[in-house]
């Protein structure tokens, strides 16, 4: 049985910009969940929902990133072995997800 962990992040991006940012940074997001143990991330879009699967510590994490005009909802289903870390993982999702939405273009 898995334990779902969700965070909601507000944004002011266009849906197109949001989708590009998520697509370019999903590996960073999943490594924030699984740490450096993440072996492989598989992903696919269904409309405005990105479905992903990551393997970490011999466990399979599944989740979604749902795009809305004013917020993003990230949900990760943790296997039983990782369920005790749910609060810690929610904090990481909040921090890493927030960084993904920031404008971080280099200025010269």
Coordinates of N, CA, C and O in Angstrom, one line a residue:
X1 N 0.8 -1.2 0.0 CA 0.0 0.0 0.0 C 0.9 1.2 0.0 O 1.9 1.3 0.7
X2 N 0.5 2.2 -0.8 CA 1.4 3.4 -0.9 C 0.8 4.6 -0.1 O -0.4 4.5 0.2
X3 N 1.6 5.5 0.2 CA 1.2 6.7 1.0 C 1.3 7.9 0.0 O 2.5 8.2 -0.3
X4 N 0.2 8.6 -0.3 CA 0.4 9.8 -1.2 C 0.8 11.0 -0.4 O 0.4 11.2 0.8
X5 N 1.7 11.8 -1.0 CA 2.2 13.0 -0.4 C 1.9 14.1 -1.5 O 2.3 13.9 -2.7
X6 N 1.3 15.2 -1.1 CA 1.0 16.2 -2.1 C 1.4 17.6 -1.6 O 1.3 17.9 -0.4
X7 N 1.8 18.4 -2.6 CA 2.1 19.8 -2.3 C 1.5 20.7 -3.4 O 1.3 20.2 -4.5
X8 N 1.1 21.9 -3.0 CA 0.5 22.8 -4.0 C 1.4 24.0 -4.1 O 1.7 24.6 -3.0
X9 N 1.8 24.4 -5.2 CA 2.7 25.6 -5.4 C 2.0 26.6 -6.3 O 1.6 26.2 -7.4
X10 N 1.9 27.8 -5.8 CA 1.3 28.9 -6.6 C 2.3 29.4 -7.6 O 3.5 29.3 -7.4
X11 N 1.8 29.9 -8.8 CA 2.7 30.4 -9.8 C 2.0 31.5 -10.6 O 0.8 31.7 -10.4
X12 N 2.7 32.3 -11.4 CA 2.2 33.3 -12.2 C 2.7 33.1 -13.6 O 2.8 34.1 -14.4
X13 N 3.0 31.9 -14.0 CA 3.5 31.6 -15.3 C 2.4 31.3 -16.3 O 1.3 30.9 -15.9
X14 N 2.7 31.4 -17.6 CA 1.7 30.9 -18.6 C 1.7 29.4 -18.5 O 2.7 28.8 -18.1
X15 N 0.7 28.7 -19.0 CA 0.7 27.3 -19.0 C 1.8 26.7 -19.9 O 2.4 25.7 -19.5
X16 N 2.1 27.4 -21.0 CA 3.2 26.9 -21.9 C 4.5 27.0 -21.2 O 5.3 26.0 -21.2
X17 N 4.8 28.1 -20.5 CA 6.1 28.3 -19.8 C 6.2 27.3 -18.7 O 7.2 26.7 -18.4
X18 N 5.1 27.1 -18.0 CA 5.0 26.2 -16.9 C 5.4 24.7 -17.3 O 6.2 24.0 -16.7
X19 N 4.8 24.3 -18.4 CA 5.0 23.0 -19.0 C 6.5 22.8 -19.3 O 7.1 21.8 -19.1
X20 N 7.0 23.8 -20.0 CA 8.5 23.7 -20.4 C 9.3 23.6 -19.2 O 10.3 22.8 -19.1
X21 N 9.1 24.4 -18.1 CA 9.9 24.4 -16.9 C 9.8 23.0 -16.2 O 10.8 22.5 -15.8
X22 N 8.6 22.5 -16.2 CA 8.5 21.2 -15.5 C 9.2 20.1 -16.3 O 9.9 19.3 -15.8
X23 N 9.0 20.1 -17.6 CA 9.6 19.1 -18.5 C 11.1 19.2 -18.4 O 11.8 18.1 -18.3
X24 N 11.7 20.4 -18.4 CA 13.2 20.5 -18.3 C 13.7 20.2 -16.9 O 14.9 19.9 -16.8
X25 N 12.9 20.2 -15.9 CA 13.4 20.1 -14.6 C 12.8 18.9 -13.8 O 13.1 18.8 -12.6
X26 N 12.1 18.0 -14.4 CA 11.5 16.9 -13.7 C 12.6 16.0 -13.1 O 12.4 15.4 -12.0
X27 N 13.7 15.8 -13.7 CA 14.8 15.0 -13.1 C 15.3 15.6 -11.8 O 15.6 14.9 -10.8
X28 N 15.4 16.9 -11.8 CA 15.8 17.6 -10.5 C 14.7 17.4 -9.4 O 15.1 17.2 -8.3
X29 N 13.5 17.5 -9.8 CA 12.4 17.3 -8.9 C 12.4 15.9 -8.3 O 12.4 15.7 -7.1
X30 N 12.6 14.9 -9.2 CA 12.6 13.5 -8.7 C 13.8 13.2 -7.9 O 13.8 12.4 -6.9
X31 N 15.0 13.8 -8.2 CA 16.1 13.5 -7.4 C 16.0 14.2 -6.1 O 16.6 13.7 -5.1
X32 N 15.2 15.2 -6.0 CA 14.9 15.9 -4.7 C 14.1 14.9 -3.8 O 14.2 15.0 -2.6
X33 N 13.3 14.1 -4.5 CA 12.5 13.1 -3.7 C 13.3 11.9 -3.3 O 13.3 11.5 -2.2
X34 N 14.0 11.4 -4.3 CA 14.7 10.1 -4.1 C 16.2 10.3 -3.8 O 16.9 9.3 -3.5
X35 N 16.7 11.5 -3.8 CA 18.1 11.7 -3.6 C 18.9 11.2 -4.7 O 18.4 11.0 -5.8
X36 N 20.2 11.0 -4.5 CA 21.0 10.5 -5.6 C 20.8 9.0 -5.9 O 21.4 8.5 -6.8
X37 N 19.8 8.4 -5.2 CA 19.5 7.0 -5.4 C 18.6 6.8 -6.6 O 18.4 5.6 -7.0
X38 N 18.1 7.8 -7.2 CA 17.1 7.7 -8.3 C 17.9 7.1 -9.5 O 18.9 7.6 -10.0
X39 N 17.4 6.0 -10.0 CA 18.1 5.3 -11.1 C 17.6 5.7 -12.5 O 18.3 6.0 -13.4
X40 N 16.3 5.7 -12.6 CA 15.7 6.0 -13.9 C 14.3 6.7 -13.7 O 13.5 6.2 -12.8
X41 N 14.1 7.7 -14.5 CA 12.8 8.4 -14.4 C 12.1 8.2 -15.7 O 12.7 8.5 -16.8
X42 N 10.9 7.7 -15.7 CA 10.0 7.6 -16.9 C 8.9 8.6 -16.7 O 8.4 8.8 -15.6
X43 N 8.5 9.2 -17.8 CA 7.5 10.2 -17.7 C 6.7 10.3 -19.0 O 7.2 10.0 -20.1
X44 N 5.4 10.7 -18.9 CA 4.6 11.0 -20.0 C 3.5 12.0 -19.7 O 3.1 12.0 -18.5
X45 N 3.1 12.8 -20.6 CA 2.0 13.8 -20.4 C 0.7 13.2 -20.9 O 0.6 12.6 -21.9
X46 N -0.3 13.6 -20.1 CA -1.7 13.4 -20.5 C -2.4 14.7 -20.3 O -2.7 15.1 -19.1
X47 N -2.5 15.5 -21.3 CA -3.1 16.8 -21.2 C -2.1 17.7 -20.4 O -0.9 17.8 -20.7
X48 N -2.6 18.3 -19.3 CA -1.8 19.1 -18.4 C -1.3 18.4 -17.2 O -1.0 19.0 -16.2
X49 N -1.2 17.0 -17.3 CA -0.8 16.2 -16.2 C 0.5 15.4 -16.6 O 0.4 14.7 -17.6
X50 N 1.6 15.6 -15.9 CA 2.8 14.8 -16.2 C 2.8 13.7 -15.2 O 2.7 13.9 -14.0
X51 N 2.8 12.4 -15.7 CA 2.9 11.2 -14.9 C 4.3 10.8 -14.9 O 5.0 10.8 -15.9
X52 N 4.9 10.5 -13.7 CA 6.3 10.0 -13.7 C 6.4 8.8 -12.7 O 5.6 8.6 -11.8
X53 N 7.5 8.0 -13.0 CA 7.9 6.9 -12.2 C 9.4 7.0 -12.0 O 10.1 7.2 -13.0
X54 N 9.8 6.8 -10.8 CA 11.2 6.8 -10.5 C 11.5 5.6 -9.6 O 10.8 5.2 -8.8
X55 N 12.7 5.0 -9.9 CA 13.1 3.9 -9.1 C 14.2 4.4 -8.1 O 15.2 5.0 -8.6
X56 N 14.1 4.1 -6.9 CA 15.0 4.6 -5.9 C 15.1 3.5 -4.7 O 14.0 3.1 -4.3
X57 N 16.3 3.2 -4.3 CA 16.4 2.3 -3.1 C 15.6 1.0 -3.3 O 14.9 0.6 -2.4
X58 N 15.6 0.5 -4.5 CA 14.9 -0.7 -4.9 C 13.4 -0.5 -4.7 O 12.6 -1.5 -4.6
X59 N 12.9 0.7 -4.7 CA 11.5 1.0 -4.5 C 11.1 1.8 -5.8 O 11.9 2.5 -6.4
X60 N 9.8 1.7 -6.1 CA 9.2 2.4 -7.2 C 8.4 3.6 -6.7 O 7.4 3.3 -5.9
X61 N 8.7 4.8 -7.1 CA 7.9 5.9 -6.8 C 7.1 6.3 -8.0 O 7.6 6.3 -9.1
X62 N 5.8 6.6 -7.8 CA 5.0 7.1 -8.9 C 4.4 8.5 -8.5 O 4.3 8.7 -7.3
X63 N 4.1 9.3 -9.4 CA 3.5 10.5 -9.1 C 3.0 11.3 -10.3 O 3.1 10.9 -11.4
X64 N 2.4 12.5 -10.0 CA 1.9 13.3 -11.0 C 2.3 14.8 -10.7 O 2.5 15.2 -9.5
X65 N 2.4 15.6 -11.7 CA 2.5 17.0 -11.6 C 1.4 17.6 -12.5 O 1.3 17.4 -13.7
X66 N 0.4 18.1 -11.7 CA -0.8 18.7 -12.4 C -0.7 20.2 -12.5 O -0.5 20.9 -11.6
X67 N -0.9 20.7 -13.8 CA -0.7 22.1 -14.0 C -2.1 22.8 -14.1 O -3.0 22.3 -14.8
X68 N -2.2 23.8 -13.3 CA -3.4 24.6 -13.3 C -3.0 26.1 -13.6 O -1.8 26.4 -13.4
X69 N -3.9 26.9 -14.0 CA -3.6 28.3 -14.3 C -2.9 29.1 -13.2 O -2.1 30.0 -13.5
X70 N -3.2 28.8 -11.9 CA -2.6 29.6 -10.9 C -1.8 28.7 -9.9 O -1.2 29.3 -8.9
X71 N -1.8 27.4 -10.0 CA -1.0 26.6 -9.2 C -0.6 25.3 -9.8 O -1.1 24.9 -10.9
X72 N 0.3 24.6 -9.2 CA 0.8 23.3 -9.6 C 0.6 22.3 -8.4 O 0.9 22.7 -7.3
X73 N 0.0 21.2 -8.6 CA -0.1 20.2 -7.6 C 0.8 19.0 -7.9 O 0.7 18.4 -9.0
X74 N 1.8 18.7 -7.0 CA 2.7 17.6 -7.2 C 2.3 16.5 -6.2 O 2.2 16.8 -5.0
X75 N 2.0 15.3 -6.7 CA 1.6 14.2 -5.8 C 2.6 13.1 -6.0 O 2.8 12.7 -7.2
X76 N 3.1 12.5 -5.0 CA 4.0 11.4 -5.1 C 3.4 10.3 -4.2 O 3.0 10.5 -3.1
X77 N 3.4 9.1 -4.8 CA 2.9 7.9 -4.0 C 4.1 7.1 -3.5 O 4.9 6.6 -4.3
X78 N 4.3 7.1 -2.2 CA 5.4 6.5 -1.6 C 5.1 5.1 -1.2 O 4.1 4.8 -0.7
X79 N 6.0 4.1 -1.6 CA 5.9 2.8 -1.1 C 6.0 2.7 0.4 O 6.5 3.6 1.0
X80 N 5.5 1.6 1.0 CA 5.5 1.4 2.4 C 6.9 1.7 3.1 O 7.0 2.4 4.1
X81 N 8.0 1.3 2.4 CA 9.3 1.5 3.0 C 9.7 3.0 3.1 O 10.4 3.3 4.1
X82 N 9.1 3.8 2.2 CA 9.5 5.2 2.3 C 8.4 6.1 3.0 O 8.6 7.3 3.2
X83 N 7.3 5.4 3.3 CA 6.1 6.2 4.0 C 6.5 6.9 5.3 O 6.1 8.0 5.5
X84 N 7.4 6.4 6.1 CA 7.8 7.1 7.3 C 8.5 8.4 7.0 O 8.6 9.3 7.9
X85 N 9.0 8.6 5.8 CA 9.7 9.8 5.4 C 8.8 10.8 4.7 O 9.2 11.8 4.1
X86 N 7.5 10.6 4.8 CA 6.5 11.4 4.1 C 6.7 12.9 4.4 O 6.7 13.7 3.4
X87 N 6.8 13.3 5.6 CA 6.9 14.7 5.9 C 8.2 15.3 5.4 O 8.1 16.4 4.8
X88 N 9.2 14.6 5.5 CA 10.5 15.1 4.9 C 10.4 15.2 3.4 O 11.0 16.2 2.8
X89 N 9.8 14.3 2.8 CA 9.7 14.3 1.3 C 8.8 15.4 0.9 O 9.0 16.1 -0.1
X90 N 7.7 15.7 1.7 CA 6.8 16.8 1.4 C 7.6 18.1 1.4 O 7.4 19.0 0.6
X91 N 8.4 18.3 2.4 CA 9.3 19.5 2.6 C 10.2 19.6 1.4 O 10.3 20.7 0.8
X92 N 10.8 18.5 0.9 CA 11.7 18.6 -0.2 C 10.9 19.0 -1.5 O 11.4 19.7 -2.3
X93 N 9.7 18.4 -1.6 CA 8.9 18.7 -2.8 C 8.6 20.2 -2.8 O 8.6 20.9 -3.9
X94 N 8.2 20.7 -1.7 CA 7.9 22.2 -1.5 C 9.1 23.0 -1.9 O 8.9 24.0 -2.7
X95 N 10.2 22.7 -1.4 CA 11.4 23.5 -1.7 C 11.9 23.3 -3.2 O 12.1 24.3 -3.9
X96 N 12.0 22.1 -3.6 CA 12.5 21.8 -5.0 C 11.5 22.3 -6.0 O 11.9 22.9 -7.0
X97 N 10.2 22.1 -5.7 CA 9.2 22.5 -6.7 C 9.2 24.0 -6.8 O 9.0 24.6 -7.9
X98 N 9.4 24.7 -5.7 CA 9.4 26.2 -5.7 C 10.6 26.7 -6.5 O 10.4 27.7 -7.3
X99 N 11.7 26.1 -6.4 CA 12.9 26.5 -7.2 C 12.6 26.3 -8.7 O 13.1 27.0 -9.5
X100 N 11.9 25.2 -9.0 CA 11.7 24.9 -10.4 C 10.8 26.0 -11.1 O 10.9 26.3 -12.3
X101 N 10.0 26.7 -10.3 CA 9.1 27.7 -10.8 C 9.7 29.1 -10.8 O 9.2 30.0 -11.4
X102 N 10.9 29.3 -10.2 CA 11.5 30.6 -10.1 C 12.2 30.9 -11.4 O 12.6 30.0 -12.1
X103 N 12.3 32.2 -11.7 CA 13.1 32.6 -12.8 C 14.6 32.6 -12.4 O 15.0 33.3 -11.5
X104 N 15.4 31.7 -13.0 CA 16.8 31.6 -12.6 C 17.7 31.8 -13.7 O 18.8 31.2 -13.8
X105 N 17.3 32.5 -14.7 CA 18.2 32.8 -15.8 C 19.4 33.6 -15.4 O 19.3 34.5 -14.6
X106 N 20.5 33.2 -15.9 CA 21.8 33.8 -15.6 C 21.8 35.2 -16.2 O 21.3 35.4 -17.3
X107 N 22.4 36.2 -15.4 CA 22.5 37.5 -16.0 C 24.0 37.8 -16.1 O 24.8 37.4 -15.3
X108 N 24.3 38.5 -17.2 CA 25.8 38.8 -17.4 C 25.9 40.2 -17.6 O 25.2 40.9 -18.1

